[in-house]
mmCIF file of C-alpha atoms and ligand atoms in Angstrom:
data_model
loop_
_atom_site.group_PDB
_atom_site.id
_atom_site.type_symbol
_atom_site.label_atom_id
_atom_site.label_comp_id
_atom_site.label_asym_id
_atom_site.label_seq_id
_atom_site.Cartn_x
_atom_site.Cartn_y
_atom_site.Cartn_z
ATOM 1 C CA MET A 1 36.211 24.750 3.462
ATOM 2 C CA PRO A 2 36.831 24.833 -0.352
ATOM 3 C CA VAL A 3 38.573 21.658 -1.571
ATOM 4 C CA SER A 4 41.330 23.822 -3.109
ATOM 5 C CA SER A 5 42.177 25.305 0.325
ATOM 6 C CA PRO A 6 45.494 24.061 1.727
ATOM 7 C CA TRP A 7 43.558 23.336 4.936
ATOM 8 C CA ALA A 8 41.761 20.535 3.045
ATOM 9 C CA SER A 9 45.107 18.700 2.701
ATOM 10 C CA ASP A 10 46.030 15.917 5.177
ATOM 11 C CA PHE A 11 48.645 18.208 6.732
ATOM 12 C CA GLY A 12 46.174 21.089 7.053
ATOM 13 C CA ARG A 13 43.485 18.910 8.622
ATOM 14 C CA ASP A 14 45.885 17.174 11.009
ATOM 15 C CA LEU A 15 47.538 20.426 12.103
ATOM 16 C CA ALA A 16 44.150 22.048 12.765
ATOM 17 C CA ASP A 17 43.122 18.941 14.777
ATOM 18 C CA ALA A 18 46.427 18.973 16.665
ATOM 19 C CA PHE A 19 45.765 22.480 17.961
ATOM 20 C CA ALA A 20 42.105 21.801 18.722
ATOM 21 C CA THR A 21 42.710 18.710 20.918
ATOM 22 C CA ARG A 22 44.676 17.916 24.103
ATOM 23 C CA PRO A 23 47.376 16.797 24.334
ATOM 24 C CA ARG A 24 48.429 18.586 21.136
ATOM 25 C CA ARG A 25 50.134 16.093 18.892
ATOM 26 C CA ILE A 26 50.786 15.503 15.216
ATOM 27 C CA ALA A 27 52.216 12.572 13.260
ATOM 28 C CA PRO A 28 55.976 12.747 12.539
ATOM 29 C CA LYS A 29 55.372 12.033 8.838
ATOM 30 C CA TYR A 30 54.802 15.791 8.400
ATOM 31 C CA PHE A 31 58.481 16.457 9.094
ATOM 32 C CA TYR A 32 59.353 15.213 5.628
ATOM 33 C CA ASP A 33 58.797 17.923 3.065
ATOM 34 C CA ALA A 34 61.827 18.600 0.815
ATOM 35 C CA GLN A 35 63.491 20.760 3.498
ATOM 36 C CA GLY A 36 62.718 18.261 6.281
ATOM 37 C CA SER A 37 64.099 15.404 4.192
ATOM 38 C CA ARG A 38 67.310 17.388 3.656
ATOM 39 C CA LEU A 39 67.595 18.080 7.390
ATOM 40 C CA PHE A 40 67.009 14.403 8.140
ATOM 41 C CA GLU A 41 69.847 13.469 5.774
ATOM 42 C CA ARG A 42 72.071 15.828 7.793
ATOM 43 C CA ILE A 43 70.924 14.246 11.077
ATOM 44 C CA CYS A 44 72.055 10.884 9.734
ATOM 45 C CA GLU A 45 75.590 12.252 9.389
ATOM 46 C CA LEU A 46 75.818 13.776 12.870
ATOM 47 C CA PRO A 47 78.410 12.302 15.220
ATOM 48 C CA GLU A 48 75.816 11.944 18.018
ATOM 49 C CA TYR A 49 73.195 10.252 15.821
ATOM 50 C CA TYR A 50 74.591 6.714 15.924
ATOM 51 C CA PRO A 51 71.643 4.728 14.369
ATOM 52 C CA THR A 52 72.497 5.387 10.722
ATOM 53 C CA ARG A 53 76.218 4.799 11.120
ATOM 54 C CA VAL A 54 75.851 1.687 13.256
ATOM 55 C CA GLU A 55 73.129 0.141 11.113
ATOM 56 C CA ARG A 56 75.244 0.743 8.010
ATOM 57 C CA ALA A 57 78.173 -1.015 9.682
ATOM 58 C CA ILE A 58 75.928 -3.990 10.538
ATOM 59 C CA LEU A 59 74.670 -4.155 6.950
ATOM 60 C CA GLN A 60 78.215 -3.875 5.616
ATOM 61 C CA ALA A 61 79.459 -6.659 7.869
ATOM 62 C CA HIS A 62 76.564 -9.072 7.208
ATOM 63 C CA ALA A 63 75.163 -8.184 3.765
ATOM 64 C CA GLY A 64 76.367 -11.528 2.373
ATOM 65 C CA GLU A 65 74.385 -13.547 4.960
ATOM 66 C CA MET A 66 71.382 -11.265 4.504
ATOM 67 C CA ALA A 67 71.510 -11.722 0.729
ATOM 68 C CA GLN A 68 71.550 -15.491 1.235
ATOM 69 C CA ARG A 69 68.421 -15.300 3.386
ATOM 70 C CA ILE A 70 66.729 -13.157 0.736
ATOM 71 C CA GLY A 71 67.674 -15.512 -2.095
ATOM 72 C CA PRO A 72 67.834 -15.006 -5.882
ATOM 73 C CA ASP A 73 65.279 -13.173 -8.070
ATOM 74 C CA ALA A 74 63.691 -11.281 -5.204
ATOM 75 C CA GLU A 75 61.646 -8.131 -5.448
ATOM 76 C CA ILE A 76 62.887 -5.753 -2.743
ATOM 77 C CA VAL A 77 60.227 -3.410 -1.370
ATOM 78 C CA GLU A 78 61.703 -0.663 0.777
ATOM 79 C CA PHE A 79 59.304 1.084 3.156
ATOM 80 C CA GLY A 80 60.046 4.801 3.688
ATOM 81 C CA ALA A 81 63.026 4.569 1.350
ATOM 82 C CA GLY A 82 64.213 8.231 1.479
ATOM 83 C CA ALA A 83 67.613 8.509 -0.186
ATOM 84 C CA CYS A 84 67.740 4.737 -0.998
ATOM 85 C CA GLU A 85 71.350 4.598 0.236
ATOM 86 C CA LYS A 86 71.431 1.571 2.538
ATOM 87 C CA VAL A 87 69.795 -0.729 0.021
ATOM 88 C CA ARG A 88 72.897 -0.405 -2.143
ATOM 89 C CA LEU A 89 74.758 -2.548 0.381
ATOM 90 C CA LEU A 90 72.230 -5.318 -0.246
ATOM 91 C CA LEU A 91 71.941 -4.780 -4.002
ATOM 92 C CA ASP A 92 75.712 -5.219 -4.264
ATOM 93 C CA ARG A 93 75.392 -8.725 -2.777
ATOM 94 C CA LEU A 94 72.018 -9.960 -4.054
ATOM 95 C CA GLU A 95 71.760 -12.625 -6.726
ATOM 96 C CA ARG A 96 69.813 -11.257 -9.727
ATOM 97 C CA PRO A 97 67.434 -8.916 -7.839
ATOM 98 C CA ALA A 98 64.236 -8.883 -9.937
ATOM 99 C CA CYS A 99 63.117 -5.404 -8.997
ATOM 100 C CA TYR A 100 63.642 -2.667 -6.427
ATOM 101 C CA ARG A 101 60.457 -0.920 -5.332
ATOM 102 C CA PRO A 102 61.219 2.047 -3.038
ATOM 103 C CA ILE A 103 58.148 3.560 -1.379
ATOM 104 C CA ASP A 104 58.362 7.014 0.142
ATOM 105 C CA ILE A 105 56.014 9.877 0.911
ATOM 106 C CA CYS A 106 58.481 12.432 -0.516
ATOM 107 C CA ALA A 107 58.370 12.256 -4.340
ATOM 108 C CA SER A 108 61.320 14.624 -4.794
ATOM 109 C CA ALA A 109 63.582 12.505 -2.555
ATOM 110 C CA LEU A 110 62.570 9.406 -4.571
ATOM 111 C CA ASP A 111 63.277 11.095 -7.907
ATOM 112 C CA THR A 112 66.777 12.091 -6.843
ATOM 113 C CA ALA A 113 67.513 8.669 -5.350
ATOM 114 C CA CYS A 114 66.261 6.769 -8.410
ATOM 115 C CA ALA A 115 68.347 8.892 -10.786
ATOM 116 C CA GLY A 116 71.446 7.774 -8.867
ATOM 117 C CA LEU A 117 70.357 4.116 -8.810
ATOM 118 C CA ARG A 118 69.665 4.109 -12.555
ATOM 119 C CA ARG A 119 73.203 5.340 -13.145
ATOM 120 C CA ASP A 120 74.882 2.872 -10.757
ATOM 121 C CA TYR A 121 72.669 -0.222 -11.357
ATOM 122 C CA PRO A 122 71.758 0.066 -15.053
ATOM 123 C CA GLY A 123 70.272 -3.473 -15.288
ATOM 124 C CA LEU A 124 68.036 -3.187 -12.229
ATOM 125 C CA ALA A 125 64.257 -2.798 -12.697
ATOM 126 C CA LEU A 126 63.117 0.167 -10.592
ATOM 127 C CA ALA A 127 59.509 0.726 -9.576
ATOM 128 C CA PRO A 128 59.390 3.769 -7.258
ATOM 129 C CA LEU A 129 56.107 4.554 -5.561
ATOM 130 C CA ALA A 130 55.389 7.961 -3.992
ATOM 131 C CA ALA A 131 52.939 6.970 -1.259
ATOM 132 C CA ASP A 132 52.491 6.871 2.481
ATOM 133 C CA CYS A 133 53.536 3.273 2.980
ATOM 134 C CA PHE A 134 52.232 3.448 6.540
ATOM 135 C CA GLY A 135 48.758 4.436 5.421
ATOM 136 C CA ASP A 136 46.391 2.445 3.257
ATOM 137 C CA PHE A 137 48.435 2.373 0.074
ATOM 138 C CA LEU A 138 47.491 -0.096 -2.635
ATOM 139 C CA ALA A 139 50.212 -2.700 -2.999
ATOM 140 C CA PRO A 140 51.075 -3.093 -6.683
ATOM 141 C CA PRO A 141 51.355 -6.643 -8.057
ATOM 142 C CA ALA A 142 54.838 -8.180 -7.760
ATOM 143 C CA HIS A 143 57.265 -7.862 -10.672
ATOM 144 C CA PRO A 144 56.645 -10.732 -13.156
ATOM 145 C CA GLN A 145 60.209 -12.009 -12.810
ATOM 146 C CA ALA A 146 60.194 -11.985 -8.988
ATOM 147 C CA ARG A 147 60.266 -15.327 -7.165
ATOM 148 C CA ARG A 148 59.490 -13.723 -3.820
ATOM 149 C CA ARG A 149 58.912 -10.373 -2.281
ATOM 150 C CA VAL A 150 61.166 -9.184 0.515
ATOM 151 C CA GLY A 151 60.626 -6.052 2.575
ATOM 152 C CA PHE A 152 63.484 -3.805 3.643
ATOM 153 C CA PHE A 153 62.687 -1.428 6.486
ATOM 154 C CA PRO A 154 65.910 0.016 7.884
ATOM 155 C CA GLY A 155 66.554 3.069 10.035
ATOM 156 C CA SER A 156 64.273 2.141 12.961
ATOM 157 C CA THR A 157 61.371 4.013 11.399
ATOM 158 C CA LEU A 158 59.214 1.318 13.030
ATOM 159 C CA GLY A 159 60.147 3.098 16.271
ATOM 160 C CA ASN A 160 58.176 6.149 15.157
ATOM 161 C CA PHE A 161 54.951 4.124 15.482
ATOM 162 C CA THR A 162 53.144 3.423 18.729
ATOM 163 C CA PRO A 163 53.369 -0.283 19.665
ATOM 164 C CA ASP A 164 49.813 -0.776 18.329
ATOM 165 C CA GLU A 165 50.640 0.947 15.055
ATOM 166 C CA ALA A 166 53.862 -1.075 14.810
ATOM 167 C CA LEU A 167 51.882 -4.280 15.253
ATOM 168 C CA SER A 168 49.354 -3.382 12.588
ATOM 169 C CA PHE A 169 52.109 -2.254 10.191
ATOM 170 C CA LEU A 170 53.936 -5.570 10.720
ATOM 171 C CA ARG A 171 50.680 -7.506 10.168
ATOM 172 C CA ARG A 172 50.120 -5.759 6.848
ATOM 173 C CA ALA A 173 53.757 -6.214 5.869
ATOM 174 C CA CYS A 174 53.531 -9.913 6.735
ATOM 175 C CA ASP A 175 50.568 -10.247 4.401
ATOM 176 C CA LEU A 176 52.249 -8.312 1.580
ATOM 177 C CA LEU A 177 55.445 -10.361 1.930
ATOM 178 C CA ARG A 178 53.924 -13.871 2.027
ATOM 179 C CA GLY A 179 56.444 -16.372 0.737
ATOM 180 C CA GLY A 180 59.312 -13.958 1.495
ATOM 181 C CA GLY A 181 60.372 -12.010 4.545
ATOM 182 C CA LEU A 182 61.285 -8.694 6.077
ATOM 183 C CA LEU A 183 64.717 -7.286 6.879
ATOM 184 C CA LEU A 184 64.034 -4.820 9.673
ATOM 185 C CA GLY A 185 66.400 -2.358 11.377
ATOM 186 C CA VAL A 186 65.444 -1.419 14.932
ATOM 187 C CA ASP A 187 67.130 0.811 17.503
ATOM 188 C CA LEU A 188 67.763 -0.786 20.894
ATOM 189 C CA VAL A 189 67.148 0.287 24.487
ATOM 190 C CA LYS A 190 70.401 1.691 25.917
ATOM 191 C CA ASP A 191 72.031 4.221 28.244
ATOM 192 C CA PRO A 192 69.661 7.242 28.229
ATOM 193 C CA ALA A 193 72.663 9.607 27.967
ATOM 194 C CA VAL A 194 73.513 8.147 24.539
ATOM 195 C CA LEU A 195 69.891 8.554 23.452
ATOM 196 C CA HIS A 196 69.688 12.090 24.801
ATOM 197 C CA ALA A 197 72.779 13.163 22.846
ATOM 198 C CA ALA A 198 71.437 11.598 19.635
ATOM 199 C CA TYR A 199 68.270 13.717 19.749
ATOM 200 C CA ASN A 200 69.877 16.895 21.135
ATOM 201 C CA ASP A 201 72.877 17.272 18.836
ATOM 202 C CA SER A 202 75.307 20.085 19.494
ATOM 203 C CA ALA A 203 74.975 21.515 15.958
ATOM 204 C CA GLY A 204 71.218 22.013 16.441
ATOM 205 C CA VAL A 205 70.212 20.068 13.324
ATOM 206 C CA THR A 206 67.586 17.994 15.162
ATOM 207 C CA ALA A 207 66.155 21.215 16.598
ATOM 208 C CA ALA A 208 65.958 22.688 13.079
ATOM 209 C CA PHE A 209 64.315 19.454 11.843
ATOM 210 C CA ASN A 210 61.672 19.682 14.580
ATOM 211 C CA LEU A 211 61.064 23.421 14.066
ATOM 212 C CA ASN A 212 60.788 22.930 10.296
ATOM 213 C CA LEU A 213 57.317 21.543 10.948
ATOM 214 C CA LEU A 214 56.173 25.083 11.798
ATOM 215 C CA ALA A 215 58.136 26.603 8.917
ATOM 216 C CA ARG A 216 56.485 24.067 6.606
ATOM 217 C CA ALA A 217 53.056 25.116 7.878
ATOM 218 C CA ASN A 218 53.958 28.748 7.142
ATOM 219 C CA ARG A 219 55.039 27.805 3.599
ATOM 220 C CA GLU A 220 52.210 25.440 2.737
ATOM 221 C CA LEU A 221 49.262 26.544 4.833
ATOM 222 C CA GLY A 222 49.994 30.253 5.198
ATOM 223 C CA THR A 223 50.152 30.122 9.016
ATOM 224 C CA GLN A 224 52.132 32.904 10.686
ATOM 225 C CA PHE A 225 54.038 30.905 13.292
ATOM 226 C CA ASP A 226 56.984 32.866 14.654
ATOM 227 C CA VAL A 227 59.420 29.966 14.790
ATOM 228 C CA SER A 228 61.666 31.856 17.219
ATOM 229 C CA ARG A 229 58.867 31.639 19.800
ATOM 230 C CA PHE A 230 59.224 27.849 20.003
ATOM 231 C CA PHE A 231 62.053 25.578 21.034
ATOM 232 C CA HIS A 232 62.976 21.959 20.505
ATOM 233 C CA HIS A 233 62.674 19.575 23.461
ATOM 234 C CA ALA A 234 63.646 15.888 23.296
ATOM 235 C CA PHE A 235 63.922 13.504 26.255
ATOM 236 C CA TYR A 236 63.914 9.784 26.990
ATOM 237 C CA ASN A 237 60.717 8.525 28.584
ATOM 238 C CA ALA A 238 62.149 5.390 30.217
ATOM 239 C CA PRO A 239 58.893 3.696 31.325
ATOM 240 C CA LEU A 240 57.574 3.903 27.756
ATOM 241 C CA GLN A 241 60.974 3.135 26.180
ATOM 242 C CA ARG A 242 60.784 6.090 23.833
ATOM 243 C CA ILE A 243 62.382 9.393 22.955
ATOM 244 C CA GLU A 244 59.725 12.091 22.815
ATOM 245 C CA MET A 245 60.165 15.224 20.711
ATOM 246 C CA HIS A 246 58.100 18.309 21.404
ATOM 247 C CA LEU A 247 57.887 21.902 20.186
ATOM 248 C CA VAL A 248 57.609 24.034 23.290
ATOM 249 C CA SER A 249 56.016 27.455 23.326
ATOM 250 C CA ALA A 250 58.653 29.878 24.673
ATOM 251 C CA ARG A 251 55.958 32.347 25.786
ATOM 252 C CA ARG A 252 52.194 32.789 25.913
ATOM 253 C CA GLN A 253 51.019 33.299 22.338
ATOM 254 C CA ARG A 254 47.877 33.494 20.239
ATOM 255 C CA LEU A 255 47.988 31.332 17.149
ATOM 256 C CA GLU A 256 45.632 31.219 14.203
ATOM 257 C CA VAL A 257 45.442 27.701 12.837
ATOM 258 C CA GLY A 258 42.887 26.656 10.229
ATOM 259 C CA GLY A 259 40.591 29.607 10.885
ATOM 260 C CA ALA A 260 40.503 29.101 14.675
ATOM 261 C CA VAL A 261 42.440 31.125 17.248
ATOM 262 C CA HIS A 262 44.252 29.145 19.944
ATOM 263 C CA VAL A 263 46.265 30.266 22.944
ATOM 264 C CA MET A 264 49.431 28.378 23.787
ATOM 265 C CA GLU A 265 50.751 29.101 27.270
ATOM 266 C CA GLU A 266 54.468 29.342 27.965
ATOM 267 C CA GLY A 267 55.826 25.801 28.340
ATOM 268 C CA GLU A 268 52.883 24.092 26.589
ATOM 269 C CA THR A 269 53.922 21.757 23.821
ATOM 270 C CA LEU A 270 53.029 20.258 20.494
ATOM 271 C CA HIS A 271 54.185 16.612 20.623
ATOM 272 C CA THR A 272 55.776 15.939 17.250
ATOM 273 C CA GLU A 273 57.460 12.530 17.479
ATOM 274 C CA ASN A 274 57.977 9.348 19.471
ATOM 275 C CA SER A 275 60.968 7.168 18.750
ATOM 276 C CA TYR A 276 60.463 3.833 20.504
ATOM 277 C CA LYS A 277 63.464 1.727 21.424
ATOM 278 C CA TYR A 278 63.171 -2.074 21.563
ATOM 279 C CA THR A 279 64.929 -4.974 23.196
ATOM 280 C CA VAL A 280 65.826 -7.790 20.803
ATOM 281 C CA ASP A 281 63.385 -10.120 22.568
ATOM 282 C CA GLY A 282 60.648 -7.481 22.636
ATOM 283 C CA LEU A 283 60.917 -6.957 18.890
ATOM 284 C CA ARG A 284 60.916 -10.691 18.165
ATOM 285 C CA ALA A 285 57.793 -11.158 20.302
ATOM 286 C CA LEU A 286 56.046 -8.307 18.451
ATOM 287 C CA ALA A 287 57.014 -9.788 15.065
ATOM 288 C CA GLU A 288 55.647 -13.187 16.114
ATOM 289 C CA ARG A 289 52.340 -11.611 17.109
ATOM 290 C CA ALA A 290 52.227 -10.086 13.609
ATOM 291 C CA GLY A 291 52.602 -13.533 11.996
ATOM 292 C CA PHE A 292 56.340 -13.625 11.223
ATOM 293 C CA THR A 293 58.783 -16.298 12.326
ATOM 294 C CA PRO A 294 61.776 -14.409 13.729
ATOM 295 C CA GLY A 295 65.110 -15.553 12.282
ATOM 296 C CA PRO A 296 68.683 -14.351 12.767
ATOM 297 C CA VAL A 297 69.411 -10.990 14.410
ATOM 298 C CA TRP A 298 72.573 -9.028 13.614
ATOM 299 C CA THR A 299 73.847 -6.393 16.060
ATOM 300 C CA ASP A 300 76.977 -4.279 16.573
ATOM 301 C CA PRO A 301 79.510 -5.035 19.325
ATOM 302 C CA GLY A 302 78.057 -2.245 21.532
ATOM 303 C CA ARG A 303 74.494 -3.599 21.007
ATOM 304 C CA LEU A 304 73.272 -0.156 20.016
ATOM 305 C CA PHE A 305 71.217 -1.288 17.022
ATOM 306 C CA SER A 306 69.751 -4.491 15.570
ATOM 307 C CA VAL A 307 68.817 -5.853 12.155
ATOM 308 C CA HIS A 308 66.266 -8.705 12.125
ATOM 309 C CA TRP A 309 65.357 -11.281 9.521
ATOM 310 C CA LEU A 310 61.659 -12.033 9.880
ATOM 311 C CA GLN A 311 60.323 -14.890 7.793
ATOM 312 C CA ALA A 312 56.804 -14.442 6.415
ATOM 313 C CA PRO A 313 54.568 -17.505 6.120
ATOM 314 C CA GLY A 314 54.422 -19.318 2.786
ATOM 315 C CA LEU A 315 51.908 -18.512 0.095
ATOM 316 C CA GLU A 316 50.129 -21.805 0.764
ATOM 317 C CA ARG A 317 48.771 -20.378 4.053
ATOM 318 C CA GLN A 318 47.004 -17.506 2.285
HETATM 319 C C1 LIG B 401 63.217 8.386 11.023
HETATM 320 N N1 LIG B 401 63.343 8.092 12.431
HETATM 321 C C2 LIG B 401 63.713 6.697 12.658
HETATM 322 C C3 LIG B 401 64.221 9.009 13.173
HETATM 323 C C4 LIG B 401 64.297 8.592 14.661
HETATM 324 O O1 LIG B 401 65.406 8.467 15.145
HETATM 325 O O2 LIG B 401 63.255 8.355 15.266
HETATM 326 C C5 LIG B 401 63.711 10.438 13.060
HETATM 327 C C6 LIG B 401 64.491 11.384 13.899
HETATM 328 N N2 LIG B 401 63.975 12.244 14.733
HETATM 329 C C7 LIG B 401 64.931 12.932 15.288
HETATM 330 N N3 LIG B 401 66.101 12.500 14.843
HETATM 331 C C8 LIG B 401 65.839 11.533 13.947
#
C-alpha cells in the first residue's frame, strides 16, 4: 500500500483490522475528528449525560482544596484536554500556575481552546501538545519555572480503557508526575437505568457520535458506508462494570474496507467503545498498584461521580 494512501494512516490500518478480525472492534479514540469532537461537546450538555455536569459541580465545590493539594508554581498537564473548560475552575484557584500543558489528539480542538485561554488568562504560559497522550508520546521537559508537575485527567476518560490499559496508563502517569500528583475524575458504578439513559439520550446525539465513526471513514478513507444501514446500541454490561457501545448492522451487507470485501450479517456489530465504571475503593486499589498513594476523594451527594487526588512518589525514588 503506498505510504500516501489514507489506508496507511493509523485510522485506516485499525479500521481494516477491525473488519478482518472477530469480534470486530476499534479504539474509541477514532470518534474524535473535528465533527466527533463537536458532537462530544453536545453530549456533555445533554440532560441525561450527568458526568460532565456532576464533575463540574464537584470541581466548583472543592477547587480551593484541590488547589491547596496541587500547591504553588505547578505545571498542570491535562490528558485528553478537549475544550480545556474544566481546568479553568482550577486555574482560577491555583497559586501562580507555572504552565498549562493541554494534550489532545485533536489539534483543531486545542487551537480553539488555547485561543480562549490566552484571552482569559493572559499571564499563563501555555504549552499545547497535539498528541495521543494514551500512546507512546514523548513527554516534554517540565517548564523551567515549575516546582512540580501535576496531571489533570477529568471526564472519566480513564473509563474508556480496559482495566489493563488503565493500569499501564496510570503507571506511566505516575512516572511522568514524580514529585507531584494526579487529579483524576472517574465515573462511579450506579443504577443501570441512569447509565442507560446517559448513553441513549432522547435527542440522539450519542447515536450520531457513534455513527460519525462511519461517516469519518467515508470522509477520510473513501469508504462507502451507508450510515443509515447501521444503528447505535449502548448497554450496561454489569459483570464487567462497563457501558458498551456498538454499531449494529441493520441488514446483511457487503462492505469494502481497505481493499477487502467483508459481509456483515444483520445484527452483527462493530464494538466502538467501553466506558468502565469504578467503585471508589476499586479505583484507589488500581491507583496504588500503579504506584500512587491515594489521597482525598471528592464526590457529589448522589455519589454519581468521583474526583481523586493521587499522590505520586517523590523524585528521590526515581
Ligand atoms: C470521553 N468518555 C469519557 C465518554 C464516556 O462517557 O465514556 C465518551 C462517551 N461516549 C458516549 N458518550 C460519551
